[in-house]
């Protein structure tokens, strides 16, 4: 029985920017597992990768992460080309990995399943419904809002959202994803709508404006902590959710969990790659912010 089991593809990312061409590992599963690997939590990871990413899986196993690797001819392969303005990028998906299915999880038990789909067809509706019979389901919605056509990534709504959301205990969205799902521009009204559709905890990340968590008809405003430097924002949302679910699994309240999540995300953005530090470092950073 895992405390938390993360499900998602580890990706191969080609990044082209002003500093040159870089090949990196990525994906929710990669950032989530790294963020928690030094913390006292029984963490599982289920991924599907091609041959090229098996070395990344081996590195996670060496760190103590319990990884189940499902067969796939290819890994998900993202290409991100950034213009001079880093806010503008061209994104393509050159390869896709095999989707996940219910039969692969018959022997996997967890208190919390955190789903990190990267593309709309990564995880079918029946997988969400099945996992909800085994534990709490946490979902990062971003992948369900991305569809690949002719290698290009297109923004879409999630057609099965009304059938899926009642089975999701914790939903993570940013302000743009919330508006796509609900059609509502106001963040708080959007969170209320998602809750009406069945989600128990709605986590809305707002970048430098912090985050907002809605549970039991109450909003919790979580501040953003200013990082020591802004080096690498990739995977910040995944790192935030790792911290949040880690604290919630320990029985911490929403506000405490949100502040811990904001702190670990701030530490992640200050250094390249995933967060690989300890809980003590996160708490030290939080204490410094309180002074």
mmCIF file of C-alpha atoms in Angstrom:
data_model
loop_
_atom_site.group_PDB
_atom_site.id
_atom_site.type_symbol
_atom_site.label_atom_id
_atom_site.label_comp_id
_atom_site.label_asym_id
_atom_site.label_seq_id
_atom_site.Cartn_x
_atom_site.Cartn_y
_atom_site.Cartn_z
ATOM 1 C CA UNK A 1 0.000 0.000 0.000
ATOM 2 C CA UNK A 2 1.568 3.262 -1.141
ATOM 3 C CA UNK A 3 0.812 6.526 0.624
ATOM 4 C CA UNK A 4 0.894 8.248 -2.771
ATOM 5 C CA UNK A 5 1.160 6.667 -6.209
ATOM 6 C CA UNK A 6 1.891 9.013 -9.114
ATOM 7 C CA UNK A 7 0.830 7.867 -12.581
ATOM 8 C CA UNK A 8 2.168 9.511 -15.709
ATOM 9 C CA UNK A 9 4.646 9.437 -18.551
ATOM 10 C CA UNK A 10 8.233 10.544 -18.172
ATOM 11 C CA UNK A 11 9.022 12.574 -21.272
ATOM 12 C CA UNK A 12 11.942 13.340 -23.484
ATOM 13 C CA UNK A 13 11.963 17.113 -24.049
ATOM 14 C CA UNK A 14 13.879 18.970 -26.741
ATOM 15 C CA UNK A 15 14.173 22.619 -25.773
ATOM 16 C CA UNK A 16 15.530 25.193 -28.200
ATOM 17 C CA UNK A 17 16.101 28.700 -26.852
ATOM 18 C CA UNK A 18 18.589 31.544 -26.978
ATOM 19 C CA UNK A 19 21.198 29.450 -25.156
ATOM 20 C CA UNK A 20 21.069 26.592 -27.662
ATOM 21 C CA UNK A 21 19.526 23.121 -27.947
ATOM 22 C CA UNK A 22 18.930 21.010 -24.828
ATOM 23 C CA UNK A 23 17.537 17.507 -24.195
ATOM 24 C CA UNK A 24 15.886 17.016 -20.804
ATOM 25 C CA UNK A 25 13.657 14.562 -18.987
ATOM 26 C CA UNK A 26 10.267 15.931 -17.997
ATOM 27 C CA UNK A 27 6.631 15.242 -17.286
ATOM 28 C CA UNK A 28 4.531 15.323 -14.119
ATOM 29 C CA UNK A 29 5.831 11.912 -13.039
ATOM 30 C CA UNK A 30 9.472 13.044 -13.246
ATOM 31 C CA UNK A 31 9.075 16.254 -11.245
ATOM 32 C CA UNK A 32 6.635 14.765 -8.718
ATOM 33 C CA UNK A 33 8.794 11.741 -7.866
ATOM 34 C CA UNK A 34 11.987 13.762 -7.548
ATOM 35 C CA UNK A 35 10.334 16.263 -5.224
ATOM 36 C CA UNK A 36 9.303 13.578 -2.726
ATOM 37 C CA UNK A 37 12.095 11.025 -2.967
ATOM 38 C CA UNK A 38 13.899 12.273 0.181
ATOM 39 C CA UNK A 39 10.755 12.679 2.278
ATOM 40 C CA UNK A 40 9.295 10.082 4.660
ATOM 41 C CA UNK A 41 6.483 8.907 2.414
ATOM 42 C CA UNK A 42 5.827 5.532 0.804
ATOM 43 C CA UNK A 43 5.881 6.722 -2.792
ATOM 44 C CA UNK A 44 5.079 4.716 -5.903
ATOM 45 C CA UNK A 45 5.403 5.707 -9.543
ATOM 46 C CA UNK A 46 3.801 4.020 -12.545
ATOM 47 C CA UNK A 47 5.092 5.186 -15.909
ATOM 48 C CA UNK A 48 5.418 4.004 -19.506
ATOM 49 C CA UNK A 49 8.557 4.917 -21.418
ATOM 50 C CA UNK A 50 10.545 3.819 -24.427
ATOM 51 C CA UNK A 51 14.113 2.561 -24.367
ATOM 52 C CA UNK A 52 15.586 6.063 -24.432
ATOM 53 C CA UNK A 53 14.189 7.004 -20.992
ATOM 54 C CA UNK A 54 15.014 3.808 -19.107
ATOM 55 C CA UNK A 55 18.139 5.493 -17.737
ATOM 56 C CA UNK A 56 15.925 8.158 -16.113
ATOM 57 C CA UNK A 57 13.841 5.392 -14.532
ATOM 58 C CA UNK A 58 17.015 3.746 -13.241
ATOM 59 C CA UNK A 59 18.114 7.023 -11.647
ATOM 60 C CA UNK A 60 14.786 7.318 -9.830
ATOM 61 C CA UNK A 61 15.067 3.738 -8.598
ATOM 62 C CA UNK A 62 18.565 4.473 -7.287
ATOM 63 C CA UNK A 63 17.032 7.353 -5.321
ATOM 64 C CA UNK A 64 14.652 4.891 -3.680
ATOM 65 C CA UNK A 65 11.506 5.559 -5.708
ATOM 66 C CA UNK A 66 9.456 2.386 -6.299
ATOM 67 C CA UNK A 67 8.896 2.557 -10.068
ATOM 68 C CA UNK A 68 6.726 0.268 -12.160
ATOM 69 C CA UNK A 69 7.680 0.669 -15.825
ATOM 70 C CA UNK A 70 5.072 -0.384 -18.358
ATOM 71 C CA UNK A 71 6.155 -1.315 -21.890
ATOM 72 C CA UNK A 72 5.959 1.317 -24.604
ATOM 73 C CA UNK A 73 7.558 1.502 -28.017
ATOM 74 C CA UNK A 74 8.226 5.209 -27.559
ATOM 75 C CA UNK A 75 8.477 7.828 -24.826
ATOM 76 C CA UNK A 76 6.441 11.021 -25.087
ATOM 77 C CA UNK A 77 8.690 13.410 -27.007
ATOM 78 C CA UNK A 78 7.966 17.134 -26.658
ATOM 79 C CA UNK A 79 9.707 19.785 -28.720
ATOM 80 C CA UNK A 80 9.583 23.334 -27.322
ATOM 81 C CA UNK A 81 11.074 26.128 -29.400
ATOM 82 C CA UNK A 82 11.210 29.480 -27.621
ATOM 83 C CA UNK A 83 11.358 32.853 -29.317
ATOM 84 C CA UNK A 84 13.478 35.694 -27.949
ATOM 85 C CA UNK A 85 10.499 36.437 -25.687
ATOM 86 C CA UNK A 86 10.378 33.379 -23.392
ATOM 87 C CA UNK A 87 6.585 33.702 -23.102
ATOM 88 C CA UNK A 88 6.234 32.650 -26.741
ATOM 89 C CA UNK A 89 6.958 29.084 -27.741
ATOM 90 C CA UNK A 90 6.119 26.629 -30.482
ATOM 91 C CA UNK A 91 5.288 23.196 -29.091
ATOM 92 C CA UNK A 92 5.083 19.911 -30.973
ATOM 93 C CA UNK A 93 4.719 16.273 -29.895
ATOM 94 C CA UNK A 94 6.978 14.130 -32.069
ATOM 95 C CA UNK A 95 6.211 10.792 -30.347
ATOM 96 C CA UNK A 96 3.553 9.463 -27.990
ATOM 97 C CA UNK A 97 3.800 6.682 -25.418
ATOM 98 C CA UNK A 98 1.290 3.908 -24.798
ATOM 99 C CA UNK A 99 -1.789 5.005 -22.795
ATOM 100 C CA UNK A 100 -2.567 3.626 -19.345
ATOM 101 C CA UNK A 101 -5.414 1.167 -18.710
ATOM 102 C CA UNK A 102 -7.281 -0.295 -15.750
ATOM 103 C CA UNK A 103 -5.801 -3.801 -16.050
ATOM 104 C CA UNK A 104 -2.341 -2.418 -15.259
ATOM 105 C CA UNK A 105 -3.449 -1.329 -11.776
ATOM 106 C CA UNK A 106 -5.159 -4.437 -10.419
ATOM 107 C CA UNK A 107 -2.305 -5.006 -7.957
ATOM 108 C CA UNK A 108 -1.503 -1.350 -7.201
ATOM 109 C CA UNK A 109 -2.901 -0.010 -3.925
ATOM 110 C CA UNK A 110 -2.546 3.548 -2.659
ATOM 111 C CA UNK A 111 -4.232 6.020 -0.348
ATOM 112 C CA UNK A 112 -3.847 8.728 -2.992
ATOM 113 C CA UNK A 113 -3.424 8.247 -6.743
ATOM 114 C CA UNK A 114 -2.043 11.376 -8.404
ATOM 115 C CA UNK A 115 -2.703 11.395 -12.141
ATOM 116 C CA UNK A 116 -0.495 13.489 -14.401
ATOM 117 C CA UNK A 117 -1.732 13.016 -17.977
ATOM 118 C CA UNK A 118 0.233 15.016 -20.548
ATOM 119 C CA UNK A 119 -2.145 14.484 -23.476
ATOM 120 C CA UNK A 120 -5.893 13.977 -23.766
ATOM 121 C CA UNK A 121 -5.735 10.262 -24.553
ATOM 122 C CA UNK A 122 -3.177 9.234 -21.893
ATOM 123 C CA UNK A 123 -5.750 8.037 -19.349
ATOM 124 C CA UNK A 124 -9.290 6.899 -20.194
ATOM 125 C CA UNK A 125 -12.328 7.766 -18.105
ATOM 126 C CA UNK A 126 -12.698 4.208 -16.812
ATOM 127 C CA UNK A 127 -9.219 4.398 -15.252
ATOM 128 C CA UNK A 128 -10.270 7.397 -13.137
ATOM 129 C CA UNK A 129 -13.468 5.619 -12.130
ATOM 130 C CA UNK A 130 -11.589 2.427 -11.255
ATOM 131 C CA UNK A 131 -8.867 4.105 -9.189
ATOM 132 C CA UNK A 132 -11.513 6.031 -7.243
ATOM 133 C CA UNK A 133 -12.763 2.680 -5.909
ATOM 134 C CA UNK A 134 -9.281 1.990 -4.490
ATOM 135 C CA UNK A 135 -8.268 5.361 -3.004
ATOM 136 C CA UNK A 136 -8.496 9.120 -3.411
ATOM 137 C CA UNK A 137 -7.831 10.403 -6.916
ATOM 138 C CA UNK A 138 -5.864 13.608 -7.425
ATOM 139 C CA UNK A 139 -5.641 14.995 -10.960
ATOM 140 C CA UNK A 140 -3.652 17.657 -12.761
ATOM 141 C CA UNK A 141 -6.107 18.627 -15.502
ATOM 142 C CA UNK A 142 -3.622 20.020 -18.024
ATOM 143 C CA UNK A 143 -3.218 16.886 -20.153
ATOM 144 C CA UNK A 144 -6.942 16.493 -20.778
ATOM 145 C CA UNK A 145 -6.916 19.956 -22.333
ATOM 146 C CA UNK A 146 -4.199 19.119 -24.911
ATOM 147 C CA UNK A 147 -4.815 17.247 -28.135
ATOM 148 C CA UNK A 148 -2.170 16.346 -30.733
ATOM 149 C CA UNK A 149 -3.059 16.668 -34.420
ATOM 150 C CA UNK A 150 -0.301 16.353 -37.023
ATOM 151 C CA UNK A 151 2.310 16.742 -34.272
ATOM 152 C CA UNK A 152 0.829 20.101 -33.213
ATOM 153 C CA UNK A 153 -0.621 20.622 -29.721
ATOM 154 C CA UNK A 154 -4.132 22.099 -29.742
ATOM 155 C CA UNK A 155 -6.073 23.407 -26.749
ATOM 156 C CA UNK A 156 -9.397 21.612 -26.209
ATOM 157 C CA UNK A 157 -12.095 21.196 -23.584
ATOM 158 C CA UNK A 158 -12.435 17.846 -21.789
ATOM 159 C CA UNK A 159 -15.554 16.147 -23.235
ATOM 160 C CA UNK A 160 -15.850 13.618 -20.388
ATOM 161 C CA UNK A 161 -15.349 16.074 -17.529
ATOM 162 C CA UNK A 162 -18.873 15.772 -16.101
ATOM 163 C CA UNK A 163 -18.513 11.986 -15.888
ATOM 164 C CA UNK A 164 -14.990 12.162 -14.450
ATOM 165 C CA UNK A 165 -15.044 15.007 -11.927
ATOM 166 C CA UNK A 166 -17.326 13.298 -9.335
ATOM 167 C CA UNK A 167 -14.597 10.643 -8.965
ATOM 168 C CA UNK A 168 -11.808 13.177 -8.379
ATOM 169 C CA UNK A 169 -11.109 14.173 -4.786
ATOM 170 C CA UNK A 170 -8.443 16.789 -5.537
ATOM 171 C CA UNK A 171 -8.217 18.723 -8.813
ATOM 172 C CA UNK A 172 -5.320 20.986 -9.762
ATOM 173 C CA UNK A 173 -5.852 23.654 -12.426
ATOM 174 C CA UNK A 174 -4.368 27.037 -13.238
ATOM 175 C CA UNK A 175 -6.581 30.024 -13.994
ATOM 176 C CA UNK A 176 -6.598 29.349 -17.754
ATOM 177 C CA UNK A 177 -7.465 25.654 -17.345
ATOM 178 C CA UNK A 178 -10.262 26.555 -14.953
ATOM 179 C CA UNK A 179 -11.774 28.887 -17.530
ATOM 180 C CA UNK A 180 -11.520 26.271 -20.313
ATOM 181 C CA UNK A 181 -13.250 23.668 -18.142
ATOM 182 C CA UNK A 182 -15.991 25.897 -16.749
ATOM 183 C CA UNK A 183 -16.367 28.737 -19.259
ATOM 184 C CA UNK A 184 -16.141 31.072 -16.255
ATOM 185 C CA UNK A 185 -13.540 33.842 -16.134
ATOM 186 C CA UNK A 186 -13.779 34.548 -12.400
ATOM 187 C CA UNK A 187 -11.430 32.236 -10.492
ATOM 188 C CA UNK A 188 -13.638 31.811 -7.421
ATOM 189 C CA UNK A 189 -16.803 31.209 -9.415
ATOM 190 C CA UNK A 190 -14.893 28.712 -11.541
ATOM 191 C CA UNK A 191 -13.746 26.834 -8.432
ATOM 192 C CA UNK A 192 -17.320 26.769 -7.133
ATOM 193 C CA UNK A 193 -18.502 25.300 -10.433
ATOM 194 C CA UNK A 194 -15.857 22.557 -10.357
ATOM 195 C CA UNK A 195 -16.949 21.722 -6.808
ATOM 196 C CA UNK A 196 -20.590 21.594 -7.904
ATOM 197 C CA UNK A 197 -19.533 19.080 -10.539
ATOM 198 C CA UNK A 198 -18.204 16.821 -7.792
ATOM 199 C CA UNK A 199 -14.607 17.766 -6.908
ATOM 200 C CA UNK A 200 -13.925 17.875 -3.152
ATOM 201 C CA UNK A 201 -10.773 20.042 -3.181
ATOM 202 C CA UNK A 202 -10.088 22.493 -6.014
ATOM 203 C CA UNK A 203 -6.497 23.758 -6.158
ATOM 204 C CA UNK A 204 -5.978 26.756 -8.458
ATOM 205 C CA UNK A 205 -2.350 27.765 -9.011
ATOM 206 C CA UNK A 206 -1.810 31.397 -9.973
ATOM 207 C CA UNK A 207 1.948 31.665 -10.512
ATOM 208 C CA UNK A 208 3.469 34.661 -8.784
ATOM 209 C CA UNK A 209 0.017 35.532 -7.378
ATOM 210 C CA UNK A 210 0.048 32.398 -5.211
ATOM 211 C CA UNK A 211 -2.732 29.821 -5.182
ATOM 212 C CA UNK A 212 -6.332 29.414 -4.114
ATOM 213 C CA UNK A 213 -7.803 26.257 -2.593
ATOM 214 C CA UNK A 214 -11.557 25.702 -2.330
ATOM 215 C CA UNK A 215 -12.930 23.049 0.018
ATOM 216 C CA UNK A 216 -16.179 22.707 1.985
ATOM 217 C CA UNK A 217 -17.515 26.035 0.669
ATOM 218 C CA UNK A 218 -14.444 27.881 1.948
ATOM 219 C CA UNK A 219 -11.556 29.548 0.116
ATOM 220 C CA UNK A 220 -7.980 29.414 1.385
ATOM 221 C CA UNK A 221 -5.622 32.003 -0.083
ATOM 222 C CA UNK A 222 -2.037 30.741 -0.242
ATOM 223 C CA UNK A 223 0.756 33.274 -0.808
ATOM 224 C CA UNK A 224 3.556 32.813 -3.300
ATOM 225 C CA UNK A 225 7.026 33.005 -1.766
ATOM 226 C CA UNK A 226 9.590 34.995 -3.710
ATOM 227 C CA UNK A 227 12.342 32.639 -4.890
ATOM 228 C CA UNK A 228 15.988 33.522 -4.398
ATOM 229 C CA UNK A 229 16.242 33.530 -8.203
ATOM 230 C CA UNK A 230 14.065 32.620 -11.171
ATOM 231 C CA UNK A 231 16.033 29.936 -12.960
ATOM 232 C CA UNK A 232 13.694 27.196 -14.210
ATOM 233 C CA UNK A 233 9.896 27.313 -13.898
ATOM 234 C CA UNK A 234 9.312 23.980 -15.673
ATOM 235 C CA UNK A 235 7.594 21.502 -13.354
ATOM 236 C CA UNK A 236 6.626 24.046 -10.689
ATOM 237 C CA UNK A 237 2.985 22.966 -10.681
ATOM 238 C CA UNK A 238 3.970 19.319 -10.368
ATOM 239 C CA UNK A 239 6.321 20.151 -7.497
ATOM 240 C CA UNK A 240 3.571 22.186 -5.795
ATOM 241 C CA UNK A 241 1.185 19.220 -5.946
ATOM 242 C CA UNK A 242 3.845 16.860 -4.624
ATOM 243 C CA UNK A 243 4.250 19.079 -1.576
ATOM 244 C CA UNK A 244 0.519 19.584 -1.141
ATOM 245 C CA UNK A 245 -0.392 15.891 -1.310
ATOM 246 C CA UNK A 246 2.533 14.955 0.932
ATOM 247 C CA UNK A 247 1.217 17.264 3.653
ATOM 248 C CA UNK A 248 -2.424 16.297 3.191
ATOM 249 C CA UNK A 249 -1.486 12.617 3.453
ATOM 250 C CA UNK A 250 0.148 13.429 6.798
ATOM 251 C CA UNK A 251 -3.125 14.900 8.032
ATOM 252 C CA UNK A 252 -2.119 18.565 7.749
ATOM 253 C CA UNK A 253 -4.842 21.134 7.150
ATOM 254 C CA UNK A 254 -5.389 22.846 3.804
ATOM 255 C CA UNK A 255 -3.635 26.107 4.678
ATOM 256 C CA UNK A 256 -0.546 24.405 6.126
ATOM 257 C CA UNK A 257 -0.378 22.053 3.144
ATOM 258 C CA UNK A 258 -0.763 24.918 0.672
ATOM 259 C CA UNK A 259 2.021 26.953 2.269
ATOM 260 C CA UNK A 260 4.362 23.966 2.230
ATOM 261 C CA UNK A 261 3.476 23.412 -1.434
ATOM 262 C CA UNK A 262 4.161 27.058 -2.270
ATOM 263 C CA UNK A 263 7.515 26.899 -0.499
ATOM 264 C CA UNK A 264 8.721 23.763 -2.272
ATOM 265 C CA UNK A 265 7.652 25.253 -5.624
ATOM 266 C CA UNK A 266 9.635 28.403 -4.835
ATOM 267 C CA UNK A 267 12.734 26.364 -4.023
ATOM 268 C CA UNK A 268 12.290 24.424 -7.268
ATOM 269 C CA UNK A 269 12.120 27.540 -9.450
ATOM 270 C CA UNK A 270 15.420 28.817 -8.030
ATOM 271 C CA UNK A 271 17.472 25.943 -9.468
ATOM 272 C CA UNK A 272 17.521 24.068 -12.784
ATOM 273 C CA UNK A 273 15.853 20.681 -13.009
ATOM 274 C CA UNK A 274 13.569 19.036 -10.431
ATOM 275 C CA UNK A 275 13.541 19.760 -6.701
ATOM 276 C CA UNK A 276 15.595 17.069 -4.985
ATOM 277 C CA UNK A 277 15.947 18.503 -1.470
ATOM 278 C CA UNK A 278 14.538 17.542 1.905
ATOM 279 C CA UNK A 279 11.512 18.410 4.011
ATOM 280 C CA UNK A 280 13.846 20.162 6.462
ATOM 281 C CA UNK A 281 15.025 22.521 3.726
ATOM 282 C CA UNK A 282 11.432 23.390 2.854
ATOM 283 C CA UNK A 283 10.601 24.091 6.509
ATOM 284 C CA UNK A 284 13.722 26.210 6.921
ATOM 285 C CA UNK A 285 12.707 28.271 3.894
ATOM 286 C CA UNK A 286 9.174 28.666 5.304
ATOM 287 C CA UNK A 287 10.546 29.808 8.663
ATOM 288 C CA UNK A 288 12.760 32.372 6.946
ATOM 289 C CA UNK A 289 9.732 33.740 5.082
ATOM 290 C CA UNK A 290 7.858 34.159 8.365
ATOM 291 C CA UNK A 291 10.573 36.338 9.914
#
